[in-house]
Every structure is written in C-alpha cells, then in structure tokens.
Amino acid sequence: MQRAERLFQLLTLLRNRRTALTARQLSEHMQVSERTIYRDIQALSLSGVPVEGEAGVGYRLQRHFQLPPLMFDRHEVEALLLGARMVSGWGDSQMAASANSAIQKILAVLPDHLRHSDENLPLLVPTYDEYQKIYTAHSQTIREAIRQQRMLLIDYKRADEQTSSRQIEPLGLIFWGKVWTLVAWCQLRGDYRVFRLDRIQQLTTTDEKFTTSDEKSLKHYLNLMADNYEQYNEQAYDCQQHQVAELIE
C-alpha cells in the first residue's frame, strides 16, 4: 500500500470512530508496525489534521472535524461516467454491476447542476449481452486467481483451430478494444504467453500457488514489449532510410 493510501485509510478509521484507537489497534487493522502508525499520525498532524493523542488511551480526531467533500468539475464527472460505462459495457458481469453501483454513488453526491450529467452525456458505450458472454468468459475467475496467485489449468484453441492444455500462472488482463487477453507465464513453454479469453475452452483454478519476481511479472512483460516495440521502430526506420538512399542513387 502506498503511503498516501495508508494515510487516507488511517484518517478514515479515526473519523469513523467516536472512541480513541491505540497505536496497536491501528497497526493490527492496517497490518503495519506501530512505529509506522506513529510516523503516519505525525504526518497527519503536520498536514493540519487535528489528531488528539493521549498516552495509554490512543488517538482520535477532534470532535466536529469534517473532511471536505470531493468536488468534481463537469469534465471530471464526464470522464468518470464514461469510464464507468466502458467497464459496464466491456467488463464481465461482476465488473459491470460494480461500475453501475459506482455511477449511482457518484451521482448521489454531486451538486444539482451536475447531477444530470449522466442523462445528458453525449458519449455512449453500447452493451451487448452476447459480447459479455463470449469475450469476457472466465474473467471473474481469472481475476480472482491473479489476486490469490493461484495457477490455472486451461484448454485453449488457437486461431488455427489447434487445441492444447496448459498450466499457467495468470499475471494480468489486457483489453484491446474488443478482446480481452490474459498475460500468463506458461509452464509448458517456460515463457510468457498471451491467451484470448474467448478462445479458452475450459478453465480450472488449482490449489497450487505461484510467486512473481522482477523477472516474471506483468510489469516485466510490459517492459519487454515496450523494448521490442522500440527496437522494431528503429529497424523499420533504418530500412526506410536504406530504401530512400537506394532511390537517390
């Protein structure tokens, strides 16, 4: 957890309690050391948050302290609504339900002059039940396996209709504008492989766990792809320059 997220969570814990919380209680809830709690409390105090502390009692916020509400301008509201609509239209059923719930929560706290932004937003994202059924197949199960770092067994059909069974370590999902793909470490190939969700014929989550590292992770894969893309552009540029030189001669 990033420090900013931790400070916000700490502030939320203190705000939602009428009684004081000890450093030990806070550390156990947030799964950090008591020393980290002391530093974070000091950071909140220095930033102007009125945290009261007493030895042997704990910490609490001064009574009547309120966080200012989040305020969005019209462009930010439209961006949030459009993003939520994209998730609703192109994500699996669970993600779609969460996106629709988020839209209602956002609209509920907006001032009157922005509350009808969703109705007047001229940016539409069509949704099709058949699309979600085919192209987001197994998405929810895969996301859970990624979070729990559990290996998957899949039966996969390639574009040439060849089928194979793989044991893979799921690392991340990527959306390409129509299809969802799963980036994984393939036990059979001993390397990264990318699988389209709509071509996975069957999927089973195993009890076998895996770990990521600097040399095996979604971030590492994306860095490799970025390096390959840069090398491809350089080679294409050199080839183009050579062709131009031949034409000049």
CSV table of C-alpha atoms in Angstrom, one decimal:
chain,number,residue,atom,x,y,z
A,1,MET,CA,0.0,0.0,0.0
A,2,GLN,CA,1.3,3.4,-0.9
A,3,ARG,CA,1.8,5.9,1.9
A,4,ALA,CA,-0.9,8.3,0.6
A,5,GLU,CA,-3.4,5.4,0.6
A,6,ARG,CA,-2.3,4.4,4.0
A,7,LEU,CA,-2.8,7.9,5.4
A,8,PHE,CA,-6.2,8.1,3.9
A,9,GLN,CA,-7.2,4.8,5.3
A,10,LEU,CA,-5.9,5.8,8.7
A,11,LEU,CA,-7.8,9.1,8.6
A,12,THR,CA,-11.0,7.1,7.6
A,13,LEU,CA,-10.5,4.8,10.6
A,14,LEU,CA,-10.2,7.7,13.0
A,15,ARG,CA,-13.1,9.6,11.5
A,16,ASN,CA,-15.5,6.7,11.8
A,17,ARG,CA,-14.8,6.0,15.5
A,18,ARG,CA,-16.1,8.0,18.4
A,19,THR,CA,-13.7,6.4,20.9
A,20,ALA,CA,-9.9,6.5,20.8
A,21,LEU,CA,-7.9,3.8,19.0
A,22,THR,CA,-4.5,2.8,20.3
A,23,ALA,CA,-1.5,2.5,18.0
A,24,ARG,CA,-1.6,-1.3,18.4
A,25,GLN,CA,-5.2,-1.5,17.3
A,26,LEU,CA,-4.4,0.7,14.3
A,27,SER,CA,-1.3,-1.3,13.4
A,28,GLU,CA,-3.2,-4.6,13.6
A,29,HIS,CA,-6.1,-3.3,11.5
A,30,MET,CA,-3.7,-1.8,8.8
A,31,GLN,CA,-1.1,-4.6,9.1
A,32,VAL,CA,1.8,-2.3,9.6
A,33,SER,CA,4.1,-1.7,12.6
A,34,GLU,CA,3.3,0.6,15.5
A,35,ARG,CA,6.3,2.7,14.5
A,36,THR,CA,4.7,3.3,11.1
A,37,ILE,CA,1.5,4.4,12.8
A,38,TYR,CA,3.4,6.9,15.0
A,39,ARG,CA,5.0,8.3,11.8
A,40,ASP,CA,1.7,8.5,10.0
A,41,ILE,CA,0.0,10.2,12.9
A,42,GLN,CA,2.8,12.8,13.0
A,43,ALA,CA,2.4,13.3,9.2
A,44,LEU,CA,-1.4,13.9,9.6
A,45,SER,CA,-0.8,16.4,12.4
A,46,LEU,CA,1.8,18.3,10.4
A,47,SER,CA,-0.6,18.5,7.5
A,48,GLY,CA,-3.2,20.2,9.7
A,49,VAL,CA,-5.4,17.3,10.6
A,50,PRO,CA,-6.5,17.7,14.3
A,51,VAL,CA,-5.5,14.4,15.7
A,52,GLU,CA,-5.7,14.1,19.5
A,53,GLY,CA,-3.4,11.6,21.3
A,54,GLU,CA,-3.0,10.6,24.9
A,55,ALA,CA,-0.6,8.0,26.3
A,56,GLY,CA,-2.4,4.8,27.3
A,57,VAL,CA,-5.6,6.0,25.7
A,58,GLY,CA,-5.0,6.3,22.0
A,59,TYR,CA,-5.8,8.6,19.1
A,60,ARG,CA,-8.9,10.2,17.8
A,61,LEU,CA,-9.9,13.2,15.7
A,62,GLN,CA,-11.2,16.3,17.3
A,63,ARG,CA,-14.9,16.4,17.6
A,64,HIS,CA,-16.7,18.3,14.8
A,65,PHE,CA,-13.8,17.8,12.4
A,66,GLN,CA,-15.1,17.0,8.9
A,67,LEU,CA,-13.3,16.2,5.7
A,68,PRO,CA,-14.2,18.4,2.8
A,69,PRO,CA,-16.4,16.6,0.2
A,70,LEU,CA,-14.8,15.5,-3.0
A,71,MET,CA,-15.7,18.1,-5.7
A,72,PHE,CA,-15.6,17.4,-9.4
A,73,ASP,CA,-16.0,19.8,-12.3
A,74,ARG,CA,-18.1,18.9,-15.3
A,75,HIS,CA,-15.2,17.5,-17.4
A,76,GLU,CA,-14.1,15.2,-14.5
A,77,VAL,CA,-17.7,14.0,-14.0
A,78,GLU,CA,-18.0,13.1,-17.7
A,79,ALA,CA,-14.6,11.3,-17.6
A,80,LEU,CA,-15.7,9.2,-14.6
A,81,LEU,CA,-19.1,8.4,-16.1
A,82,LEU,CA,-17.6,7.5,-19.5
A,83,GLY,CA,-15.0,5.2,-17.8
A,84,ALA,CA,-17.7,3.5,-15.7
A,85,ARG,CA,-19.9,3.0,-18.8
A,86,MET,CA,-16.9,1.4,-20.6
A,87,VAL,CA,-16.4,-1.0,-17.7
A,88,SER,CA,-20.1,-1.7,-17.6
A,89,GLY,CA,-20.2,-2.5,-21.3
A,90,TRP,CA,-16.9,-4.3,-21.8
A,91,GLY,CA,-16.3,-5.9,-18.5
A,92,ASP,CA,-17.7,-9.1,-17.0
A,93,SER,CA,-21.0,-9.2,-15.2
A,94,GLN,CA,-19.4,-8.5,-11.8
A,95,MET,CA,-17.4,-5.6,-13.0
A,96,ALA,CA,-20.4,-4.2,-14.8
A,97,ALA,CA,-22.5,-4.4,-11.6
A,98,SER,CA,-19.7,-2.6,-9.7
A,99,ALA,CA,-19.4,0.1,-12.3
A,100,ASN,CA,-23.2,0.7,-12.3
A,101,SER,CA,-23.1,0.9,-8.5
A,102,ALA,CA,-20.2,3.4,-8.6
A,103,ILE,CA,-22.2,5.6,-11.1
A,104,GLN,CA,-25.1,5.8,-8.7
A,105,LYS,CA,-22.8,6.7,-5.8
A,106,ILE,CA,-21.1,9.4,-7.8
A,107,LEU,CA,-24.4,10.9,-8.9
A,108,ALA,CA,-25.8,10.8,-5.4
A,109,VAL,CA,-23.1,13.2,-4.0
A,110,LEU,CA,-23.0,15.6,-6.9
A,111,PRO,CA,-24.4,19.1,-6.7
A,112,ASP,CA,-27.7,19.7,-8.5
A,113,HIS,CA,-26.1,21.4,-11.5
A,114,LEU,CA,-24.0,18.2,-12.2
A,115,ARG,CA,-26.4,15.5,-11.1
A,116,HIS,CA,-28.0,15.1,-14.5
A,117,SER,CA,-24.6,14.7,-16.3
A,118,ASP,CA,-25.3,11.0,-16.8
A,119,GLU,CA,-28.6,11.7,-18.6
A,120,ASN,CA,-27.1,14.4,-20.8
A,121,LEU,CA,-23.7,12.8,-21.5
A,122,PRO,CA,-23.4,12.6,-25.3
A,123,LEU,CA,-20.9,9.8,-25.1
A,124,LEU,CA,-22.4,6.3,-25.4
A,125,VAL,CA,-21.0,2.9,-24.9
A,126,PRO,CA,-23.3,0.2,-26.4
A,127,THR,CA,-23.6,-3.0,-24.3
A,128,TYR,CA,-24.4,-6.5,-25.7
A,129,ASP,CA,-25.1,-9.5,-23.5
A,130,GLU,CA,-23.7,-11.8,-26.2
A,131,TYR,CA,-20.4,-9.8,-26.2
A,132,GLN,CA,-20.0,-10.1,-22.4
A,133,LYS,CA,-20.8,-13.8,-22.6
A,134,ILE,CA,-18.2,-14.5,-25.2
A,135,TYR,CA,-15.4,-12.0,-24.8
A,136,THR,CA,-15.3,-11.8,-21.0
A,137,ALA,CA,-15.6,-15.6,-20.5
A,138,HIS,CA,-13.8,-16.7,-17.3
A,139,SER,CA,-12.8,-13.1,-16.5
A,140,GLN,CA,-14.1,-13.1,-12.9
A,141,THR,CA,-12.4,-16.5,-12.2
A,142,ILE,CA,-9.1,-15.3,-13.7
A,143,ARG,CA,-9.1,-12.0,-11.7
A,144,GLU,CA,-9.6,-14.0,-8.5
A,145,ALA,CA,-6.8,-16.3,-9.4
A,146,ILE,CA,-4.5,-13.3,-10.2
A,147,ARG,CA,-5.3,-11.8,-6.7
A,148,GLN,CA,-4.7,-15.1,-5.0
A,149,GLN,CA,-1.7,-16.1,-7.1
A,150,ARG,CA,-3.1,-19.5,-8.0
A,151,MET,CA,-2.2,-21.5,-11.1
A,152,LEU,CA,-4.8,-22.2,-13.7
A,153,LEU,CA,-5.3,-25.2,-16.0
A,154,ILE,CA,-6.8,-24.2,-19.3
A,155,ASP,CA,-7.9,-25.9,-22.5
A,156,TYR,CA,-7.1,-23.5,-25.3
A,157,LYS,CA,-8.0,-23.3,-29.0
A,158,ARG,CA,-5.6,-21.3,-31.2
A,159,ALA,CA,-6.6,-19.3,-34.3
A,160,ASP,CA,-5.6,-22.2,-36.4
A,161,GLU,CA,-8.0,-24.4,-34.5
A,162,GLN,CA,-5.3,-26.4,-32.8
A,163,THR,CA,-6.1,-27.2,-29.2
A,164,SER,CA,-3.8,-27.7,-26.2
A,165,SER,CA,-3.9,-28.0,-22.4
A,166,ARG,CA,-1.7,-25.6,-20.4
A,167,GLN,CA,-0.8,-25.0,-16.8
A,168,ILE,CA,-0.3,-21.2,-16.4
A,169,GLU,CA,0.5,-18.6,-13.9
A,170,PRO,CA,-2.0,-15.7,-14.5
A,171,LEU,CA,-0.4,-12.3,-14.3
A,172,GLY,CA,-2.8,-9.7,-15.7
A,173,LEU,CA,-5.7,-9.0,-18.1
A,174,ILE,CA,-5.4,-6.5,-21.0
A,175,PHE,CA,-8.3,-5.1,-23.0
A,176,TRP,CA,-7.6,-4.3,-26.7
A,177,GLY,CA,-10.8,-2.6,-27.7
A,178,LYS,CA,-12.7,-5.7,-28.5
A,179,VAL,CA,-11.0,-8.8,-27.0
A,180,TRP,CA,-9.7,-9.4,-23.5
A,181,THR,CA,-6.3,-11.2,-23.3
A,182,LEU,CA,-4.7,-12.9,-20.4
A,183,VAL,CA,-0.9,-12.4,-19.9
A,184,ALA,CA,0.5,-15.5,-18.2
A,185,TRP,CA,3.6,-17.5,-17.6
A,186,CYS,CA,3.2,-20.8,-19.4
A,187,GLN,CA,4.7,-23.8,-17.6
A,188,LEU,CA,4.8,-25.7,-20.9
A,189,ARG,CA,6.8,-23.1,-22.8
A,190,GLY,CA,8.7,-21.7,-19.8
A,191,ASP,CA,8.0,-18.2,-21.1
A,192,TYR,CA,5.3,-15.6,-21.3
A,193,ARG,CA,2.3,-16.3,-23.4
A,194,VAL,CA,-0.9,-14.3,-24.1
A,195,PHE,CA,-4.3,-16.1,-24.4
A,196,ARG,CA,-7.6,-14.6,-25.7
A,197,LEU,CA,-10.3,-15.2,-23.2
A,198,ASP,CA,-12.9,-16.1,-25.9
A,199,ARG,CA,-10.6,-19.0,-27.0
A,200,ILE,CA,-10.3,-20.6,-23.6
A,201,GLN,CA,-12.5,-23.7,-23.9
A,202,GLN,CA,-12.3,-24.7,-20.2
A,203,LEU,CA,-10.6,-23.3,-17.1
A,204,THR,CA,-9.9,-24.7,-13.7
A,205,THR,CA,-8.3,-22.9,-10.7
A,206,THR,CA,-5.8,-25.1,-8.9
A,207,ASP,CA,-4.6,-25.0,-5.3
A,208,GLU,CA,-1.0,-24.6,-6.4
A,209,LYS,CA,0.4,-21.1,-5.7
A,210,PHE,CA,3.0,-19.2,-7.6
A,211,THR,CA,5.1,-16.1,-6.9
A,212,THR,CA,6.1,-13.2,-9.1
A,213,SER,CA,9.5,-11.6,-9.3
A,214,ASP,CA,11.4,-8.8,-11.1
A,215,GLU,CA,11.9,-11.3,-14.0
A,216,LYS,CA,8.4,-12.7,-14.0
A,217,SER,CA,5.5,-10.3,-13.6
A,218,LEU,CA,3.1,-8.2,-15.7
A,219,LYS,CA,5.3,-5.2,-15.3
A,220,HIS,CA,8.3,-7.1,-16.6
A,221,TYR,CA,6.3,-8.4,-19.6
A,222,LEU,CA,5.1,-4.9,-20.5
A,223,ASN,CA,8.7,-3.6,-20.3
A,224,LEU,CA,9.8,-6.4,-22.7
A,225,MET,CA,7.1,-5.5,-25.1
A,226,ALA,CA,8.0,-1.8,-24.9
A,227,ASP,CA,11.6,-2.6,-25.6
A,228,ASN,CA,10.7,-4.9,-28.6
A,229,TYR,CA,8.4,-2.1,-30.0
A,230,GLU,CA,11.2,0.4,-29.8
A,231,GLN,CA,13.7,-2.0,-31.5
A,232,TYR,CA,11.1,-2.6,-34.2
A,233,ASN,CA,10.6,1.1,-34.8
A,234,GLU,CA,14.4,1.6,-35.1
A,235,GLN,CA,14.7,-1.3,-37.5
A,236,ALA,CA,11.8,0.0,-39.6
A,237,TYR,CA,13.4,3.5,-39.7
A,238,ASP,CA,16.8,2.1,-40.8
A,239,CYS,CA,15.1,0.0,-43.5
A,240,GLN,CA,13.2,3.1,-44.7
A,241,GLN,CA,16.4,5.2,-44.8
A,242,HIS,CA,18.2,2.5,-46.8
A,243,GLN,CA,15.3,2.3,-49.3
A,244,VAL,CA,15.4,6.1,-49.7
A,245,ALA,CA,19.2,6.0,-50.2
A,246,GLU,CA,18.8,3.4,-53.0
A,247,LEU,CA,16.2,5.6,-54.7
A,248,ILE,CA,18.5,8.6,-54.6
A,249,GLU,CA,21.4,6.7,-56.1
